[in-house]
GROMACS .gro file of N, CA and C in nm:
model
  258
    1UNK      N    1   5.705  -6.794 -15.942
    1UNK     CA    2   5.719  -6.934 -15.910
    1UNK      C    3   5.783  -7.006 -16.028
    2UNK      N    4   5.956  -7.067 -16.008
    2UNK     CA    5   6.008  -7.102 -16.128
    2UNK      C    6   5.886  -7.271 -16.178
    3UNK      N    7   5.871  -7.229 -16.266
    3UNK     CA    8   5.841  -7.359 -16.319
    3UNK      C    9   5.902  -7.535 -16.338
    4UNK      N   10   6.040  -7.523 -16.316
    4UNK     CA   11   6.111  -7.643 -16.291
    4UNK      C   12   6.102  -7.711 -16.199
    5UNK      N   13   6.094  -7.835 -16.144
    5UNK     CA   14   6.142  -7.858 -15.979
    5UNK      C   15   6.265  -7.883 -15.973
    6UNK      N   16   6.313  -7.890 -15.861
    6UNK     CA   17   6.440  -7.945 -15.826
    6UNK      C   18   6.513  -8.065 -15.850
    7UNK      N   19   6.630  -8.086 -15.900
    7UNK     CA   20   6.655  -8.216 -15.912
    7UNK      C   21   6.613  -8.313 -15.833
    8UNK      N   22   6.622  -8.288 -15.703
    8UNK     CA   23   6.598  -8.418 -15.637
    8UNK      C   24   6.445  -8.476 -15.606
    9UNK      N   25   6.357  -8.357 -15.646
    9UNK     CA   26   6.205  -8.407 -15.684
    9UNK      C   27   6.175  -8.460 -15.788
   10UNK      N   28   6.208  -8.451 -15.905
   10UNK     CA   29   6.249  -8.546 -16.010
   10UNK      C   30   6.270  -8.670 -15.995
   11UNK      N   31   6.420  -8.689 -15.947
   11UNK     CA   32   6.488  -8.847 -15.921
   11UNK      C   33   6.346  -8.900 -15.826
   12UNK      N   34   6.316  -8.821 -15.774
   12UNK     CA   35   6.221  -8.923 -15.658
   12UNK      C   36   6.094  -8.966 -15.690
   13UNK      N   37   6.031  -8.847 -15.798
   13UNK     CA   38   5.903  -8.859 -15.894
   13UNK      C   39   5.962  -9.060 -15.958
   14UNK      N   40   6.078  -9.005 -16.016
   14UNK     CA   41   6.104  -9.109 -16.125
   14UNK      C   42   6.101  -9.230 -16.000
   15UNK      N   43   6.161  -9.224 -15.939
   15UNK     CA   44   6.154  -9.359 -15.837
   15UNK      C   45   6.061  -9.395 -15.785
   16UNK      N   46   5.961  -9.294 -15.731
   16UNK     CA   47   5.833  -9.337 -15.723
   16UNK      C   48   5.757  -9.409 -15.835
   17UNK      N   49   5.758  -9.350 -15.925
   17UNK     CA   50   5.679  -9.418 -16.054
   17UNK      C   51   5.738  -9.578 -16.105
   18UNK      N   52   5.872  -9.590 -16.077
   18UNK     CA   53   5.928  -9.719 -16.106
   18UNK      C   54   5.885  -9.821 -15.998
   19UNK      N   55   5.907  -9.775 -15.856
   19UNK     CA   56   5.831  -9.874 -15.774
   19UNK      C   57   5.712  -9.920 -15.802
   20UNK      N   58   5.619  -9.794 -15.834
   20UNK     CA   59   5.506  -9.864 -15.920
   20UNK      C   60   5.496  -9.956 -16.008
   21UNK      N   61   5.586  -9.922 -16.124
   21UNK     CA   62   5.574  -9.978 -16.190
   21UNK      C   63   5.616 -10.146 -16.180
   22UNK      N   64   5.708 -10.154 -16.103
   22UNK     CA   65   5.805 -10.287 -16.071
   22UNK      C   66   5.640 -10.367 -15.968
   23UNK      N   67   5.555 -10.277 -15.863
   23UNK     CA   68   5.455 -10.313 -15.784
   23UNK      C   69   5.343 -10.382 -15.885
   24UNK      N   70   5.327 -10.354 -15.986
   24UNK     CA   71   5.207 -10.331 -16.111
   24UNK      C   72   5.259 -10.463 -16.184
   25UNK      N   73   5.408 -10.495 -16.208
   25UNK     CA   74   5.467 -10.594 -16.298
   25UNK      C   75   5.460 -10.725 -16.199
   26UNK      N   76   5.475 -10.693 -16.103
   26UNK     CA   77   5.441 -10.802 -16.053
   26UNK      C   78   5.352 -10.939 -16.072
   27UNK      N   79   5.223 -10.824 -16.013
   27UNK     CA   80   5.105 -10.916 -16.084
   27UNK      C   81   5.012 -10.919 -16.196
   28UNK      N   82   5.133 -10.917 -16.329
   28UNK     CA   83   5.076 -10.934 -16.461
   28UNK      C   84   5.082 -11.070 -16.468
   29UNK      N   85   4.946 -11.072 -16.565
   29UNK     CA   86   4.972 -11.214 -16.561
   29UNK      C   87   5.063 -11.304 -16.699
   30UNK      N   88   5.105 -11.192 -16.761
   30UNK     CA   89   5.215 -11.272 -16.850
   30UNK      C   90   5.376 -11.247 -16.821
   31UNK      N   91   5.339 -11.219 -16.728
   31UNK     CA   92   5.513 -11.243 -16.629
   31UNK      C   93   5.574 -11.167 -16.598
   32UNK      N   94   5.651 -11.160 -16.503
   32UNK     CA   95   5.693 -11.042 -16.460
   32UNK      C   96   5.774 -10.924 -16.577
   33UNK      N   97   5.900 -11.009 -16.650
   33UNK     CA   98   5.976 -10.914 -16.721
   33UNK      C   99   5.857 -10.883 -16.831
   34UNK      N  100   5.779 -10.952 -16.894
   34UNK     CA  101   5.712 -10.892 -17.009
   34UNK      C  102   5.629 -10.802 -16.951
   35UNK      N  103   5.541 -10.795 -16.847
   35UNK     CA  104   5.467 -10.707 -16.778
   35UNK      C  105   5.548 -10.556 -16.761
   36UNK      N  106   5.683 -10.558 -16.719
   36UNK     CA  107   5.724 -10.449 -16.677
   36UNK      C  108   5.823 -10.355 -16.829
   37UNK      N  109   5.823 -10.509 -16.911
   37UNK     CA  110   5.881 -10.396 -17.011
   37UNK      C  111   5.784 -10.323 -17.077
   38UNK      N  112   5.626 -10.371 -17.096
   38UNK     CA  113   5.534 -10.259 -17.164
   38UNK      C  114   5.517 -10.159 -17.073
   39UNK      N  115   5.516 -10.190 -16.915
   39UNK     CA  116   5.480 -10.096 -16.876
   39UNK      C  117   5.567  -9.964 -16.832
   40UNK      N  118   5.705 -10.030 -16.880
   40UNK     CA  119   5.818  -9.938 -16.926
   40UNK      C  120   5.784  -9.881 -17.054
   41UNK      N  121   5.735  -9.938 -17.176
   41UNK     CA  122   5.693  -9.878 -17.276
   41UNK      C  123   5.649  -9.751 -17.306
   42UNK      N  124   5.517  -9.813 -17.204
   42UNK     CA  125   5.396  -9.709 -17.204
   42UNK      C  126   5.432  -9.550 -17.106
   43UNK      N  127   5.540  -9.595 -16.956
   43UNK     CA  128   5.605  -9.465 -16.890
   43UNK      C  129   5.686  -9.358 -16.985
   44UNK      N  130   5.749  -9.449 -17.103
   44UNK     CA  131   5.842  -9.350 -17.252
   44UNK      C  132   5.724  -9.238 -17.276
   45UNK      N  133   5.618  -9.340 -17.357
   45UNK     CA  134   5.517  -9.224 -17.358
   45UNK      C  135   5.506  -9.115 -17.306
   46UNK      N  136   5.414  -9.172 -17.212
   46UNK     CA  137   5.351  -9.098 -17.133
   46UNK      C  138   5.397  -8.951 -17.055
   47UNK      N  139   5.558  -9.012 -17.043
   47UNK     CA  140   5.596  -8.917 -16.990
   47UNK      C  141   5.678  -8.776 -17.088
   48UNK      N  142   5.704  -8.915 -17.265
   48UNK     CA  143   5.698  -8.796 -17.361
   48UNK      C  144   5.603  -8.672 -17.400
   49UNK      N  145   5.469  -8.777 -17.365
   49UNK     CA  146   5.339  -8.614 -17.397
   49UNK      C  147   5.339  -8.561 -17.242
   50UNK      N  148   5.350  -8.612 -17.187
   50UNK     CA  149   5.385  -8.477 -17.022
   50UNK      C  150   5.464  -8.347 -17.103
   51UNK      N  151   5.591  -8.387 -17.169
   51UNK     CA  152   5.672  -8.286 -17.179
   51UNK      C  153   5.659  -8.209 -17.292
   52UNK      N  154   5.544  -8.277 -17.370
   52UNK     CA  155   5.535  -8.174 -17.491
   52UNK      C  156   5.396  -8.102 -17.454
   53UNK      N  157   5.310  -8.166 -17.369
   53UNK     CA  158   5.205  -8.068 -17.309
   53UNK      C  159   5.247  -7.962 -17.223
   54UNK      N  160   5.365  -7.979 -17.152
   54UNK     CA  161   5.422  -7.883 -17.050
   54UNK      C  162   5.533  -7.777 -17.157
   55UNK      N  163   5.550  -7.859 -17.274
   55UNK     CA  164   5.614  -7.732 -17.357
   55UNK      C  165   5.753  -7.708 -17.258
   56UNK      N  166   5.823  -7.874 -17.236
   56UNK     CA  167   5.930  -7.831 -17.177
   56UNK      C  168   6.051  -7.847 -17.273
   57UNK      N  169   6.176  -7.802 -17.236
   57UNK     CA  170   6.266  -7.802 -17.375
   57UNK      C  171   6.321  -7.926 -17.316
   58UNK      N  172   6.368  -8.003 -17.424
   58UNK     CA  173   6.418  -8.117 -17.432
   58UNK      C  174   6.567  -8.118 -17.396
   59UNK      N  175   6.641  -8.058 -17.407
   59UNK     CA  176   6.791  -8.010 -17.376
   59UNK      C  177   6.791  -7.883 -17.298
   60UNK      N  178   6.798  -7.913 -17.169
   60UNK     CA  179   6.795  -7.828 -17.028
   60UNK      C  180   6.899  -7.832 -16.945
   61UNK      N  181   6.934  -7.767 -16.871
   61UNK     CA  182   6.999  -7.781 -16.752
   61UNK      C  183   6.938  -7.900 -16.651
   62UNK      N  184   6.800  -7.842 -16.661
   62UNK     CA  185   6.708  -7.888 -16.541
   62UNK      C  186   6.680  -8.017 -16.576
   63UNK      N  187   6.642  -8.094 -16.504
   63UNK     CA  188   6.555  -8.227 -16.507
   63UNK      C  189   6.396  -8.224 -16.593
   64UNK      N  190   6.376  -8.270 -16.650
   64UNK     CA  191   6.186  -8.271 -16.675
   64UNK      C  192   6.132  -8.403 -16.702
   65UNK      N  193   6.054  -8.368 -16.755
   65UNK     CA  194   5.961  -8.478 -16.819
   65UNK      C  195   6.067  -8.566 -16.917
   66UNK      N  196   6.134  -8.510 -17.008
   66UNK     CA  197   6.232  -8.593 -17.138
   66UNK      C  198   6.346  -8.671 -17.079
   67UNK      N  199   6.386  -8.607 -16.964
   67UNK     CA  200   6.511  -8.693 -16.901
   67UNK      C  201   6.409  -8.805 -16.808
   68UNK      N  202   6.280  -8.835 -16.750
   68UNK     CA  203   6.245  -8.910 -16.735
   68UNK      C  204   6.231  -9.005 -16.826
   69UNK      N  205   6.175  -8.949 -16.974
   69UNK     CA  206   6.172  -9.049 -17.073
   69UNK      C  207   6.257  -9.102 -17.131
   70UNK      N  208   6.348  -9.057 -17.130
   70UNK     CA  209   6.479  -9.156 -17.188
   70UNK      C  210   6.558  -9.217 -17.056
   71UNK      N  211   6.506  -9.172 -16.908
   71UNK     CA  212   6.582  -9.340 -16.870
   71UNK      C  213   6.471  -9.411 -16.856
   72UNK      N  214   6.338  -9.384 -16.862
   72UNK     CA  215   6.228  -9.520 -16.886
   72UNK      C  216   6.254  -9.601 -17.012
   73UNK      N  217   6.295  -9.509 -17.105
   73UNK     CA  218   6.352  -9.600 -17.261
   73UNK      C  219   6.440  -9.678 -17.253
   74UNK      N  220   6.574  -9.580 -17.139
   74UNK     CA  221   6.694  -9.710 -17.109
   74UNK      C  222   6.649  -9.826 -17.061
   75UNK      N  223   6.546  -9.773 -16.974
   75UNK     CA  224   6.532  -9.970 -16.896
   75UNK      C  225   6.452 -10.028 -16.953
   76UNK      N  226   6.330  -9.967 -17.013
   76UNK     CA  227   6.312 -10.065 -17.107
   76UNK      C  228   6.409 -10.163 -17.203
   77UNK      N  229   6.491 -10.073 -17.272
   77UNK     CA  230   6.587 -10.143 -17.379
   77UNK      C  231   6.631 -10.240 -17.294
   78UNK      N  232   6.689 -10.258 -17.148
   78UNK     CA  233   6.748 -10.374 -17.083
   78UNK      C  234   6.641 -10.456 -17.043
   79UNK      N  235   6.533 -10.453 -17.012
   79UNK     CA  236   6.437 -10.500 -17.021
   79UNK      C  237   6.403 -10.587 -17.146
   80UNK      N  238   6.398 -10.519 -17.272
   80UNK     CA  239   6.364 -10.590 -17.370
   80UNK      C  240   6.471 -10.674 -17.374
   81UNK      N  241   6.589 -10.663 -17.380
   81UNK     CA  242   6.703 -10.745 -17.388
   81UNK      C  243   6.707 -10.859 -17.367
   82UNK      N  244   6.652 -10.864 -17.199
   82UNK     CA  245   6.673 -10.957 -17.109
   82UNK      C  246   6.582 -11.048 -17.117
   83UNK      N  247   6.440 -10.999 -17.191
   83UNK     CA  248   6.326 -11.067 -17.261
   83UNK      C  249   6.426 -11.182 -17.338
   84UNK      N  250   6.488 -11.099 -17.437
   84UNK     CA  251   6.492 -11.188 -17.541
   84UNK      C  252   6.585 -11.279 -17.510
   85UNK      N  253   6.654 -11.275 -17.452
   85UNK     CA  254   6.773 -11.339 -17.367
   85UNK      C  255   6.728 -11.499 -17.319
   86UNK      N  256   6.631 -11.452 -17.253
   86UNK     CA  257   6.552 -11.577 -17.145
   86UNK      C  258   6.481 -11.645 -17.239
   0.00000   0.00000   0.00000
């Protein structure tokens, strides 16, 4: 049983978790963009120790845990941006 999933279980993991997350930012109560950029923060994490508990390599073919975390980092960064912006 390969240990990877498929790309397109990935993209959909990740989209699932962003709906969440966008569902969750909603009703923070210090506003929507500040709500969703920690909780973009905290997905970098989280999903960085996923990939060092799963002992996945960081430069793959495959999708994992690290390519989740760096586009949760990208949107954060536009996120933070757009913080500072407003």
């Amino acid at each position: 049983m390969p240990r990877t999933l498929g790309p397109s279980r990935v993209i959909a993991r990740f989209a699932v978790r962003l709906a969440l997350l966008i569902g969750f930012a909603a009703f923070g109560s210090v506003g929507f963009s500040r709500s969703l950029a920690v909780l973009l923060w905290m997905s970098v994490i989280l999903c960085a120790l996923a990939g060092v508990i799963r002992r996945e390599p960081a430069f793959k073919a495959a999708l994992n845990h690290w390519d989740e975390a760096v586009a949760f980092g990208a949107l954060f960064a536009l996120a933070h941006i757009a913080n500072e912006l407003a």
